[in-house]
Amino acid sequence: MKEDLLAELLRIYATEAAELFDRIRDALRALRPDPANPDQRRGLRRLLHTAKGGAYSAGLAAMGDLVHSLEESVAEQAAVDTQTLLALESALRALEEGIQTIAREGQEPTEAMLAAREDFLLELSSEGPVTKPRDESRTLEVARPEEAVGRINLAELEGLATRIVAAQSSLSRLGQELRELFAWSRREARQEGGIDPAACARIENSLSLLNELEASLQAASEDSNRMRLRPVRGLLEGLRTSFEDALQRTEKRGSLRVKGGEVLLDRRMAERIRGLLVHLVRNAVDHGFESEEERATTGKGAPPQLELGCVARGIRVEFTVKDDGRGIDLEEVLKRARERDLLSSEEQVSEAEALRLVLRAGFSTRDEVTLLSGRGVGLDAVREAVEALNGRLEIDSERGRGTTLSFQVPVSLATERMLVVKRGEQCFAVPLVAAVRLFSLAQAEIEVVGGERTVIFEGQRVVLRDLGAIYGLSCAHPDSAALVTEVGESQLALGVDAVLEEQEVAVRSVGEPLLQLPLVAGLAHLRDGTIAPVTDLSQVHRAGAVPLRAQVADSLPQRVYRILVVDDSLTTRTLERNVLQHVGYEVVVAVDGKEALRHLARGGIDLVITDYEMPYVDGIELLQTMRAHASYMRIPAIMVTSRGDMKNQALAAGAQHHVLKRAFDQEELLDTVARLLASGGE
Amino acid sequence: MSEAEWLRQRVLESQRVTRLGRSEDEVDRIKRERARRFAESRQEKERESDLLTLVTFKVGEELLAVEATRTIAIVSEGRRFPLPLAPPHADTVFAFRGEPVVVVALHSLMGHGPPPCSRETRLVVVHWRKGKVGFLCEHVEGVSETRPGDIAPTDRHAWLQPDAIRGVLPGGVTLLDLEGLARQLDEASS
């Protein structure tokens, strides 16, 4: 869809929806005194149906899904009960806010709409089953009343958890002091003329009281942790509509089976992964499911089935999206990878490695971008999002038998098990899930390859980076231990002094005024009272990771440069991204200078290509900000504009090169990019 | 009877009662006393409703103030922990009621390092956008009240941007505009 057409549709829908939502509110008000009135219900349903159709036409999939759920809730009940009315009003408020966001920002607030939908379904299910399965093949269950979770103020809960951790930390220090005092008093009491043994006994009593207090606090901590968790059933229930919607849009048939709805997951984590699961479900239907004819030809009788699974694995939860569709054509994958220079013509890879190519940035075996799972978001985006949660996206597929995608995420975002490491005077918290092994550097064989220290770990050469150097610390002595960490496909050994201990800690966001503190995922309040930065391993790895398959004999692989393309035009962004990805660059896109600065703050950007006229922060401001910032001042930049008179201004603001859009020549752009990357922007 | 008529009659009645058996001087004295009391009650009302309560503290050589309604607590400087890669004005954090709170050292905007720790060093914890920050200061001068009319607008300051200042108080105290200051620190961070 052309961008201007899409924008026009959004504008039209924003106006239409504002009026529709007013009428829906009136209809809800009219239903209150007479919830069984068939005319009122029919009227409400018609309005919701119109709102849904409009949303889908304007490309607002998440908003359409939300309205669809509202419509279903009204359709499937003989009378709209009070609980449903309240849930509908609450969802309507979310829709109205969504429309305001669209009017203001010109794009759908997808996450907010998905969250509102899950809240809506959760509110309905908290009173018992409202929506009944339409056929027997669906195995989704609804929450039983005793398991129901009402609206809980998550921020207050997290605040409570943090205060408990702080109290535990103070109590732990007090306990240490008291134990030392007790040991001293016992020594003194044994000496002639020492302190009264009764005083010694009183200290001992205090110590046992303290132990009781510690036990109570531990129980309170476990209770507060449990309160943040809820069954994933609500999350999985929400995916059913996405599945059905995908079937409808692709005109395919199929069934959905869900397992593991009882597994508990942190509410905030559920919000983070909902979008990923929606994408995987749509992707499975769009790419995996065969048509009826194709299925009949291959001897598969029944319509394709999608299975969503969830299993608790210790401190992590594993999600699986498995279809019994056509599977991935490895020959096609290899062919496409070679066409895109992701693989040389001579290079041989295993089946598993070939499958992982599908997760690489910009990879697609479909020539056309479909409305359903296209729009520039591929499995690489899902992989990146999973890796940002210190997880790993796994893929398995057999031609003709189906594909399985799975990933693990921590149960909770608020508290996590961390390794406390020390480098110089600074303590860091490293997520335990990403820590693979710790070993002393005294016995390790360190070799410098390509200017980088490397160590051998399980037969592979892994880059070793001093944690102090990564965070700009000056340490008086060299690192003495290596902590091997793994994020997605990459491994990196972090040089530290020591690993002090393992702790369950409450992680808080850095917050104001440091929203963009690089390489820090949050702050951990440790038991001894120390506040330590939590290493953002996905960012740290991006700055210096090595693919897992780099073998001992190999030299380090050639670095893949990461280029940031900044343009508010979808067409231009797509064009530049395709050109760059085609020759093997990794590309990150931003719609304006403000978003670009956020990407820059995350690190790992080697070159910036920017437009001039953009909302919020334009290209000139972006360049000026880059040149004034110590971390970005050396990143080369190219300005691509439609204005020929901008050249001098662009160069003065810090661009190394200026390209005119109407004279766009991809070879020239690629030559310039290669030259600037090779010379480091000189 | 209309309202205007009623009011006119009340004034005439008041004048009649005031003049009853009194000399011109006495009537004049009564009128002046009434005027004084009327003015005093107005001033009293103004004091009650419009007075601003401010917390004044010293940063470097300057006296700064924030509204008491934005202030959560004033605490002694305890353990502070470094934040690597943070901008110099916000490169430490401390635990406040079990929550990590960033310490803002405005000294760095003046080009100075943080002050040496002393018995008087304090952190003024304030509401800051959706969270909290603690302003590091040499000492807290105290809490005072001021009338809004006494705040002189200014757009000049050596190291604070114009929208980070609400004005200057008598005695040269600079009243901070925390939203404007947040924007200035955003710029300094980026």
PDB file of N, CA and C in Angstrom, chain B residues 83-167:
ATOM      1  N   LEU B  83      27.547   5.264  38.293  1.00  0.00           N
ATOM      2  CA  LEU B  83      26.865   4.742  37.103  1.00  0.00           C
ATOM      3  C   LEU B  83      27.800   4.932  35.923  1.00  0.00           C
ATOM      4  N   PRO B  84      28.443   3.867  35.447  1.00  0.00           N
ATOM      5  CA  PRO B  84      29.360   4.042  34.325  1.00  0.00           C
ATOM      6  C   PRO B  84      28.624   4.517  33.077  1.00  0.00           C
ATOM      7  N   LEU B  85      29.295   5.304  32.284  1.00  0.00           N
ATOM      8  CA  LEU B  85      28.798   5.843  31.011  1.00  0.00           C
ATOM      9  C   LEU B  85      27.689   6.893  31.179  1.00  0.00           C
ATOM     10  N   ALA B  86      27.408   7.276  32.412  1.00  0.00           N
ATOM     11  CA  ALA B  86      26.367   8.289  32.629  1.00  0.00           C
ATOM     12  C   ALA B  86      26.967   9.680  32.442  1.00  0.00           C
ATOM     13  N   PRO B  87      26.140  10.680  32.078  1.00  0.00           N
ATOM     14  CA  PRO B  87      26.681  12.035  31.967  1.00  0.00           C
ATOM     15  C   PRO B  87      27.130  12.540  33.350  1.00  0.00           C
ATOM     16  N   PRO B  88      28.103  13.447  33.381  1.00  0.00           N
ATOM     17  CA  PRO B  88      28.691  13.825  34.668  1.00  0.00           C
ATOM     18  C   PRO B  88      27.700  14.424  35.669  1.00  0.00           C
ATOM     19  N   HIS B  89      26.598  15.012  35.194  1.00  0.00           N
ATOM     20  CA  HIS B  89      25.668  15.610  36.160  1.00  0.00           C
ATOM     21  C   HIS B  89      24.776  14.562  36.822  1.00  0.00           C
ATOM     22  N   ALA B  90      24.857  13.335  36.376  1.00  0.00           N
ATOM     23  CA  ALA B  90      23.973  12.303  36.934  1.00  0.00           C
ATOM     24  C   ALA B  90      24.685  10.965  36.975  1.00  0.00           C
ATOM     25  N   ASP B  91      25.917  10.954  37.445  1.00  0.00           N
ATOM     26  CA  ASP B  91      26.695   9.716  37.342  1.00  0.00           C
ATOM     27  C   ASP B  91      26.751   8.901  38.629  1.00  0.00           C
ATOM     28  N   THR B  92      25.865   9.227  39.580  1.00  0.00           N
ATOM     29  CA  THR B  92      25.784   8.371  40.770  1.00  0.00           C
ATOM     30  C   THR B  92      24.320   8.140  41.119  1.00  0.00           C
ATOM     31  N   VAL B  93      24.115   7.137  41.967  1.00  0.00           N
ATOM     32  CA  VAL B  93      22.763   6.768  42.351  1.00  0.00           C
ATOM     33  C   VAL B  93      22.803   6.420  43.837  1.00  0.00           C
ATOM     34  N   PHE B  94      21.702   6.648  44.535  1.00  0.00           N
ATOM     35  CA  PHE B  94      21.650   6.265  45.947  1.00  0.00           C
ATOM     36  C   PHE B  94      20.312   5.592  46.242  1.00  0.00           C
ATOM     37  N   ALA B  95      20.259   4.882  47.358  1.00  0.00           N
ATOM     38  CA  ALA B  95      19.019   4.175  47.705  1.00  0.00           C
ATOM     39  C   ALA B  95      18.156   5.085  48.561  1.00  0.00           C
ATOM     40  N   PHE B  96      16.963   5.387  48.075  1.00  0.00           N
ATOM     41  CA  PHE B  96      16.038   6.211  48.836  1.00  0.00           C
ATOM     42  C   PHE B  96      14.764   5.401  49.059  1.00  0.00           C
ATOM     43  N   ARG B  97      14.485   5.073  50.320  1.00  0.00           N
ATOM     44  CA  ARG B  97      13.324   4.250  50.679  1.00  0.00           C
ATOM     45  C   ARG B  97      13.245   2.993  49.809  1.00  0.00           C
ATOM     46  N   GLY B  98      14.384   2.357  49.651  1.00  0.00           N
ATOM     47  CA  GLY B  98      14.434   1.085  48.932  1.00  0.00           C
ATOM     48  C   GLY B  98      14.427   1.199  47.430  1.00  0.00           C
ATOM     49  N   GLU B  99      14.569   2.408  46.935  1.00  0.00           N
ATOM     50  CA  GLU B  99      14.459   2.609  45.480  1.00  0.00           C
ATOM     51  C   GLU B  99      15.722   3.337  44.996  1.00  0.00           C
ATOM     52  N   PRO B 100      16.319   2.890  43.887  1.00  0.00           N
ATOM     53  CA  PRO B 100      17.482   3.624  43.389  1.00  0.00           C
ATOM     54  C   PRO B 100      17.043   4.983  42.810  1.00  0.00           C
ATOM     55  N   VAL B 101      17.698   6.030  43.269  1.00  0.00           N
ATOM     56  CA  VAL B 101      17.360   7.380  42.794  1.00  0.00           C
ATOM     57  C   VAL B 101      18.641   8.041  42.285  1.00  0.00           C
ATOM     58  N   VAL B 102      18.549   8.618  41.105  1.00  0.00           N
ATOM     59  CA  VAL B 102      19.725   9.246  40.500  1.00  0.00           C
ATOM     60  C   VAL B 102      20.047  10.554  41.220  1.00  0.00           C
ATOM     61  N   VAL B 103      21.339  10.769  41.490  1.00  0.00           N
ATOM     62  CA  VAL B 103      21.792  12.008  42.117  1.00  0.00           C
ATOM     63  C   VAL B 103      22.127  13.013  41.006  1.00  0.00           C
ATOM     64  N   VAL B 104      21.540  14.198  41.087  1.00  0.00           N
ATOM     65  CA  VAL B 104      21.836  15.232  40.094  1.00  0.00           C
ATOM     66  C   VAL B 104      22.803  16.232  40.730  1.00  0.00           C
ATOM     67  N   ALA B 105      23.998  16.291  40.164  1.00  0.00           N
ATOM     68  CA  ALA B 105      25.002  17.237  40.654  1.00  0.00           C
ATOM     69  C   ALA B 105      25.046  18.404  39.668  1.00  0.00           C
ATOM     70  N   LEU B 106      24.339  19.470  40.017  1.00  0.00           N
ATOM     71  CA  LEU B 106      24.276  20.620  39.098  1.00  0.00           C
ATOM     72  C   LEU B 106      25.638  21.296  38.958  1.00  0.00           C
ATOM     73  N   HIS B 107      26.538  20.940  39.863  1.00  0.00           N
ATOM     74  CA  HIS B 107      27.890  21.519  39.805  1.00  0.00           C
ATOM     75  C   HIS B 107      28.532  21.295  38.439  1.00  0.00           C
ATOM     76  N   SER B 108      28.217  20.136  37.824  1.00  0.00           N
ATOM     77  CA  SER B 108      28.871  19.839  36.545  1.00  0.00           C
ATOM     78  C   SER B 108      28.431  20.817  35.467  1.00  0.00           C
ATOM     79  N   LEU B 109      27.214  21.369  35.596  1.00  0.00           N
ATOM     80  CA  LEU B 109      26.767  22.366  34.614  1.00  0.00           C
ATOM     81  C   LEU B 109      27.591  23.652  34.751  1.00  0.00           C
ATOM     82  N   MET B 110      28.135  23.854  35.967  1.00  0.00           N
ATOM     83  CA  MET B 110      28.995  25.041  36.181  1.00  0.00           C
ATOM     84  C   MET B 110      30.435  24.747  35.802  1.00  0.00           C
ATOM     85  N   GLY B 111      30.680  23.489  35.439  1.00  0.00           N
ATOM     86  CA  GLY B 111      32.050  23.113  35.085  1.00  0.00           C
ATOM     87  C   GLY B 111      32.860  22.667  36.281  1.00  0.00           C
ATOM     88  N   HIS B 112      32.205  22.445  37.430  1.00  0.00           N
ATOM     89  CA  HIS B 112      32.927  21.990  38.632  1.00  0.00           C
ATOM     90  C   HIS B 112      32.687  20.501  38.853  1.00  0.00           C
ATOM     91  N   GLY B 113      33.506  19.921  39.701  1.00  0.00           N
ATOM     92  CA  GLY B 113      33.246  18.559  40.156  1.00  0.00           C
ATOM     93  C   GLY B 113      32.275  18.624  41.321  1.00  0.00           C
ATOM     94  N   PRO B 114      31.820  17.464  41.800  1.00  0.00           N
ATOM     95  CA  PRO B 114      30.908  17.483  42.945  1.00  0.00           C
ATOM     96  C   PRO B 114      31.609  18.009  44.194  1.00  0.00           C
ATOM     97  N   PRO B 115      30.865  18.561  45.138  1.00  0.00           N
ATOM     98  CA  PRO B 115      31.513  19.118  46.328  1.00  0.00           C
ATOM     99  C   PRO B 115      32.073  18.014  47.212  1.00  0.00           C
ATOM    100  N   PRO B 116      33.129  18.323  47.966  1.00  0.00           N
ATOM    101  CA  PRO B 116      33.619  17.299  48.894  1.00  0.00           C
ATOM    102  C   PRO B 116      32.549  17.012  49.943  1.00  0.00           C
ATOM    103  N   CYS B 117      32.481  15.747  50.345  1.00  0.00           N
ATOM    104  CA  CYS B 117      31.450  15.360  51.304  1.00  0.00           C
ATOM    105  C   CYS B 117      31.735  15.987  52.662  1.00  0.00           C
ATOM    106  N   SER B 118      30.728  16.595  53.264  1.00  0.00           N
ATOM    107  CA  SER B 118      30.904  17.154  54.600  1.00  0.00           C
ATOM    108  C   SER B 118      29.674  16.802  55.436  1.00  0.00           C
ATOM    109  N   ARG B 119      29.691  17.218  56.691  1.00  0.00           N
ATOM    110  CA  ARG B 119      28.558  16.908  57.573  1.00  0.00           C
ATOM    111  C   ARG B 119      27.294  17.625  57.104  1.00  0.00           C
ATOM    112  N   GLU B 120      27.490  18.688  56.315  1.00  0.00           N
ATOM    113  CA  GLU B 120      26.311  19.465  55.896  1.00  0.00           C
ATOM    114  C   GLU B 120      25.803  19.084  54.506  1.00  0.00           C
ATOM    115  N   THR B 121      26.553  18.244  53.808  1.00  0.00           N
ATOM    116  CA  THR B 121      26.126  17.867  52.450  1.00  0.00           C
ATOM    117  C   THR B 121      24.766  17.163  52.510  1.00  0.00           C
ATOM    118  N   ARG B 122      23.882  17.564  51.638  1.00  0.00           N
ATOM    119  CA  ARG B 122      22.532  16.990  51.648  1.00  0.00           C
ATOM    120  C   ARG B 122      22.080  16.639  50.233  1.00  0.00           C
ATOM    121  N   LEU B 123      21.068  15.785  50.189  1.00  0.00           N
ATOM    122  CA  LEU B 123      20.386  15.480  48.914  1.00  0.00           C
ATOM    123  C   LEU B 123      18.944  15.952  49.061  1.00  0.00           C
ATOM    124  N   VAL B 124      18.532  16.848  48.174  1.00  0.00           N
ATOM    125  CA  VAL B 124      17.141  17.322  48.191  1.00  0.00           C
ATOM    126  C   VAL B 124      16.379  16.464  47.177  1.00  0.00           C
ATOM    127  N   VAL B 125      15.536  15.568  47.691  1.00  0.00           N
ATOM    128  CA  VAL B 125      14.831  14.619  46.812  1.00  0.00           C
ATOM    129  C   VAL B 125      13.529  15.273  46.338  1.00  0.00           C
ATOM    130  N   VAL B 126      13.375  15.350  45.024  1.00  0.00           N
ATOM    131  CA  VAL B 126      12.188  16.020  44.469  1.00  0.00           C
ATOM    132  C   VAL B 126      11.489  15.106  43.454  1.00  0.00           C
ATOM    133  N   HIS B 127      10.196  15.398  43.262  1.00  0.00           N
ATOM    134  CA  HIS B 127       9.458  14.729  42.175  1.00  0.00           C
ATOM    135  C   HIS B 127      10.007  15.266  40.864  1.00  0.00           C
ATOM    136  N   TRP B 128      10.276  14.364  39.952  1.00  0.00           N
ATOM    137  CA  TRP B 128      10.928  14.751  38.694  1.00  0.00           C
ATOM    138  C   TRP B 128      10.281  13.963  37.576  1.00  0.00           C
ATOM    139  N   ARG B 129       9.497  14.643  36.756  1.00  0.00           N
ATOM    140  CA  ARG B 129       8.702  13.942  35.747  1.00  0.00           C
ATOM    141  C   ARG B 129       7.969  12.777  36.421  1.00  0.00           C
ATOM    142  N   LYS B 130       8.171  11.545  35.933  1.00  0.00           N
ATOM    143  CA  LYS B 130       7.428  10.441  36.544  1.00  0.00           C
ATOM    144  C   LYS B 130       8.190   9.790  37.698  1.00  0.00           C
ATOM    145  N   GLY B 131       9.380  10.290  37.990  1.00  0.00           N
ATOM    146  CA  GLY B 131      10.161   9.635  39.035  1.00  0.00           C
ATOM    147  C   GLY B 131      10.664  10.625  40.069  1.00  0.00           C
ATOM    148  N   LYS B 132      11.864  10.359  40.549  1.00  0.00           N
ATOM    149  CA  LYS B 132      12.452  11.212  41.566  1.00  0.00           C
ATOM    150  C   LYS B 132      13.921  11.412  41.223  1.00  0.00           C
ATOM    151  N   VAL B 133      14.494  12.531  41.674  1.00  0.00           N
ATOM    152  CA  VAL B 133      15.945  12.695  41.647  1.00  0.00           C
ATOM    153  C   VAL B 133      16.351  13.363  42.954  1.00  0.00           C
ATOM    154  N   GLY B 134      17.615  13.263  43.287  1.00  0.00           N
ATOM    155  CA  GLY B 134      18.128  13.944  44.474  1.00  0.00           C
ATOM    156  C   GLY B 134      19.149  14.984  44.053  1.00  0.00           C
ATOM    157  N   PHE B 135      18.876  16.268  44.370  1.00  0.00           N
ATOM    158  CA  PHE B 135      19.852  17.327  44.050  1.00  0.00           C
ATOM    159  C   PHE B 135      20.942  17.318  45.123  1.00  0.00           C
ATOM    160  N   LEU B 136      22.166  17.187  44.672  1.00  0.00           N
ATOM    161  CA  LEU B 136      23.285  17.216  45.607  1.00  0.00           C
ATOM    162  C   LEU B 136      23.607  18.673  45.934  1.00  0.00           C
ATOM    163  N   CYS B 137      23.688  19.018  47.228  1.00  0.00           N
ATOM    164  CA  CYS B 137      23.990  20.419  47.568  1.00  0.00           C
ATOM    165  C   CYS B 137      24.953  20.487  48.746  1.00  0.00           C
ATOM    166  N   GLU B 138      25.644  21.618  48.824  1.00  0.00           N
ATOM    167  CA  GLU B 138      26.608  21.808  49.909  1.00  0.00           C
ATOM    168  C   GLU B 138      25.901  21.854  51.252  1.00  0.00           C
ATOM    169  N   HIS B 139      24.777  22.565  51.282  1.00  0.00           N
ATOM    170  CA  HIS B 139      23.928  22.531  52.470  1.00  0.00           C
ATOM    171  C   HIS B 139      22.556  23.090  52.135  1.00  0.00           C
ATOM    172  N   VAL B 140      21.605  22.819  53.014  1.00  0.00           N
ATOM    173  CA  VAL B 140      20.256  23.364  52.832  1.00  0.00           C
ATOM    174  C   VAL B 140      20.154  24.620  53.684  1.00  0.00           C
ATOM    175  N   GLU B 141      19.775  25.729  53.037  1.00  0.00           N
ATOM    176  CA  GLU B 141      19.652  26.994  53.765  1.00  0.00           C
ATOM    177  C   GLU B 141      18.435  26.974  54.684  1.00  0.00           C
ATOM    178  N   GLY B 142      17.335  26.456  54.168  1.00  0.00           N
ATOM    179  CA  GLY B 142      16.134  26.413  54.999  1.00  0.00           C
ATOM    180  C   GLY B 142      14.883  26.445  54.160  1.00  0.00           C
ATOM    181  N   VAL B 143      13.763  26.550  54.868  1.00  0.00           N
ATOM    182  CA  VAL B 143      12.459  26.613  54.202  1.00  0.00           C
ATOM    183  C   VAL B 143      11.891  27.995  54.450  1.00  0.00           C
ATOM    184  N   SER B 144      11.411  28.636  53.395  1.00  0.00           N
ATOM    185  CA  SER B 144      10.896  30.001  53.564  1.00  0.00           C
ATOM    186  C   SER B 144       9.641  30.175  52.723  1.00  0.00           C
ATOM    187  N   GLU B 145       8.942  31.278  52.994  1.00  0.00           N
ATOM    188  CA  GLU B 145       7.750  31.576  52.216  1.00  0.00           C
ATOM    189  C   GLU B 145       7.969  32.863  51.440  1.00  0.00           C
ATOM    190  N   THR B 146       7.366  32.908  50.278  1.00  0.00           N
ATOM    191  CA  THR B 146       7.509  34.126  49.480  1.00  0.00           C
ATOM    192  C   THR B 146       6.230  34.370  48.683  1.00  0.00           C
ATOM    193  N   ARG B 147       5.982  35.641  48.387  1.00  0.00           N
ATOM    194  CA  ARG B 147       4.816  35.968  47.553  1.00  0.00           C
ATOM    195  C   ARG B 147       5.222  35.860  46.087  1.00  0.00           C
ATOM    196  N   PRO B 148       4.332  35.358  45.256  1.00  0.00           N
ATOM    197  CA  PRO B 148       4.676  35.243  43.831  1.00  0.00           C
ATOM    198  C   PRO B 148       5.121  36.578  43.245  1.00  0.00           C
ATOM    199  N   GLY B 149       4.529  37.678  43.772  1.00  0.00           N
ATOM    200  CA  GLY B 149       4.893  38.994  43.240  1.00  0.00           C
ATOM    201  C   GLY B 149       6.340  39.369  43.511  1.00  0.00           C
ATOM    202  N   ASP B 150       6.955  38.679  44.475  1.00  0.00           N
ATOM    203  CA  ASP B 150       8.352  39.001  44.796  1.00  0.00           C
ATOM    204  C   ASP B 150       9.349  38.269  43.897  1.00  0.00           C
ATOM    205  N   ILE B 151       8.812  37.380  43.038  1.00  0.00           N
ATOM    206  CA  ILE B 151       9.728  36.639  42.143  1.00  0.00           C
ATOM    207  C   ILE B 151       9.959  37.490  40.902  1.00  0.00           C
ATOM    208  N   ALA B 152      11.185  37.920  40.721  1.00  0.00           N
ATOM    209  CA  ALA B 152      11.495  38.781  39.571  1.00  0.00           C
ATOM    210  C   ALA B 152      11.863  37.907  38.377  1.00  0.00           C
ATOM    211  N   PRO B 153      11.134  38.076  37.260  1.00  0.00           N
ATOM    212  CA  PRO B 153      11.488  37.254  36.093  1.00  0.00           C
ATOM    213  C   PRO B 153      12.881  37.597  35.568  1.00  0.00           C
ATOM    214  N   THR B 154      13.536  36.597  35.031  1.00  0.00           N
ATOM    215  CA  THR B 154      14.859  36.835  34.439  1.00  0.00           C
ATOM    216  C   THR B 154      15.091  35.849  33.315  1.00  0.00           C
ATOM    217  N   ASP B 155      15.820  36.247  32.326  1.00  0.00           N
ATOM    218  CA  ASP B 155      16.151  35.291  31.273  1.00  0.00           C
ATOM    219  C   ASP B 155      17.663  35.162  31.131  1.00  0.00           C
ATOM    220  N   ARG B 156      18.368  35.605  32.165  1.00  0.00           N
ATOM    221  CA  ARG B 156      19.820  35.511  32.088  1.00  0.00           C
ATOM    222  C   ARG B 156      20.358  34.731  33.274  1.00  0.00           C
ATOM    223  N   HIS B 157      21.212  33.796  32.980  1.00  0.00           N
ATOM    224  CA  HIS B 157      21.871  33.048  34.042  1.00  0.00           C
ATOM    225  C   HIS B 157      23.140  32.456  33.454  1.00  0.00           C
ATOM    226  N   ALA B 158      24.131  32.315  34.305  1.00  0.00           N
ATOM    227  CA  ALA B 158      25.426  31.878  33.799  1.00  0.00           C
ATOM    228  C   ALA B 158      25.385  30.451  33.249  1.00  0.00           C
ATOM    229  N   TRP B 159      24.658  29.566  33.891  1.00  0.00           N
ATOM    230  CA  TRP B 159      24.703  28.176  33.446  1.00  0.00           C
ATOM    231  C   TRP B 159      23.343  27.497  33.366  1.00  0.00           C
ATOM    232  N   LEU B 160      22.306  28.201  33.760  1.00  0.00           N
ATOM    233  CA  LEU B 160      20.961  27.636  33.603  1.00  0.00           C
ATOM    234  C   LEU B 160      20.291  28.284  32.405  1.00  0.00           C
ATOM    235  N   GLN B 161      19.582  27.449  31.632  1.00  0.00           N
ATOM    236  CA  GLN B 161      18.884  28.016  30.478  1.00  0.00           C
ATOM    237  C   GLN B 161      17.641  28.780  30.949  1.00  0.00           C
ATOM    238  N   PRO B 162      17.165  29.745  30.148  1.00  0.00           N
ATOM    239  CA  PRO B 162      16.054  30.587  30.613  1.00  0.00           C
ATOM    240  C   PRO B 162      14.841  29.796  31.090  1.00  0.00           C
ATOM    241  N   ASP B 163      14.498  28.696  30.385  1.00  0.00           N
ATOM    242  CA  ASP B 163      13.280  28.003  30.823  1.00  0.00           C
ATOM    243  C   ASP B 163      13.527  27.067  32.008  1.00  0.00           C
ATOM    244  N   ALA B 164      14.763  27.023  32.507  1.00  0.00           N
ATOM    245  CA  ALA B 164      15.034  26.248  33.720  1.00  0.00           C
ATOM    246  C   ALA B 164      14.879  27.119  34.969  1.00  0.00           C
ATOM    247  N   ILE B 165      14.553  28.415  34.755  1.00  0.00           N
ATOM    248  CA  ILE B 165      14.463  29.351  35.887  1.00  0.00           C
ATOM    249  C   ILE B 165      13.060  29.951  35.926  1.00  0.00           C
ATOM    250  N   ARG B 166      12.455  29.958  37.124  1.00  0.00           N
ATOM    251  CA  ARG B 166      11.158  30.648  37.245  1.00  0.00           C
ATOM    252  C   ARG B 166      11.365  32.109  37.585  1.00  0.00           C
ATOM    253  N   GLY B 167      12.475  32.407  38.184  1.00  0.00           N
ATOM    254  CA  GLY B 167      12.759  33.802  38.503  1.00  0.00           C
ATOM    255  C   GLY B 167      13.780  33.908  39.619  1.00  0.00           C
TER     256      GLY B 167
END
